[in-house]
XYZ file of C-alpha atoms in Angstrom:
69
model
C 0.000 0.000 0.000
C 1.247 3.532 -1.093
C 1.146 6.358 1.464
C -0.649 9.434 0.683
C 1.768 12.184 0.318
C 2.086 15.892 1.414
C 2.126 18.076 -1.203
C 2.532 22.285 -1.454
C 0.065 24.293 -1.725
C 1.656 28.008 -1.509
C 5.443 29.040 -1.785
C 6.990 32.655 -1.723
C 7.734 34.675 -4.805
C 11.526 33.165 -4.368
C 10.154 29.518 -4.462
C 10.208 28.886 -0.218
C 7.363 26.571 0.157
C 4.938 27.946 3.258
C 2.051 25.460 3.127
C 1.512 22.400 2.573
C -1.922 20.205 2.027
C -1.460 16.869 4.378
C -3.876 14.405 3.740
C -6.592 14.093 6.906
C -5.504 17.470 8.389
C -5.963 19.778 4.734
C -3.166 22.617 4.205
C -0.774 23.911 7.144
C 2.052 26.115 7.486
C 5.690 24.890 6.895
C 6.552 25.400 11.124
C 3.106 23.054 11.803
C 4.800 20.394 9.361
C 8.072 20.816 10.498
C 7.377 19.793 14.326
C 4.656 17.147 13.601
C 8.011 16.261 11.344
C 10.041 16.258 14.349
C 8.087 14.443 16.557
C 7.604 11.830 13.910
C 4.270 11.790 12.891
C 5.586 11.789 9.213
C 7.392 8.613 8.023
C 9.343 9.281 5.178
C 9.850 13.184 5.566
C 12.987 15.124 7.443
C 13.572 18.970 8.148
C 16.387 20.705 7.218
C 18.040 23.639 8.493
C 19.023 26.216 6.075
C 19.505 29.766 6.771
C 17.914 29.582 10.397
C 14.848 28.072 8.883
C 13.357 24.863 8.851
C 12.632 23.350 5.369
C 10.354 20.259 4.530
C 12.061 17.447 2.350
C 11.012 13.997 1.380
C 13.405 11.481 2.671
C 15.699 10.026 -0.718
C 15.238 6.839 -2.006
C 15.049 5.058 -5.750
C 11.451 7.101 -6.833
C 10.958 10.454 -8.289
C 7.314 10.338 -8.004
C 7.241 11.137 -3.610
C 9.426 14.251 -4.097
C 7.469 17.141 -2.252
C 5.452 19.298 -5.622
């Protein structure tokens, strides 16, 4: 069975993605995702630190069709 996956829904003019449509909760911001991230309620996502901020990404493995989009 395939897991539903998170997908953006709004990004910044410079391409920072700020929301993000989860399936059962609907959209939420990038910090709500980030520490439901951290506190590993998301198999298959991490959070990365660049530039003091905390950015979404799908964990790497052999598929291009889970990347974040």
């Amino acid at each position: 069975m395939s897991r539903k996956k998170i997908t953006v829904t709004r990004e910044t003019d410079s391409g920072l993605n700020t929301h993000f449509n989860v399936p059962g909760q609907g959209e939420i911001t990038r910090g709500r995702l980030a520490d439901q991230i951290e506190r590993g309620q998301h198999d298959g996502y991490h959070v990365r630190r660049v530039h003091g901020r905390r950015i979404i990404a799908s964990n790497p493995d052999e598929s291009e069709g889970n990347n974040l989009g």
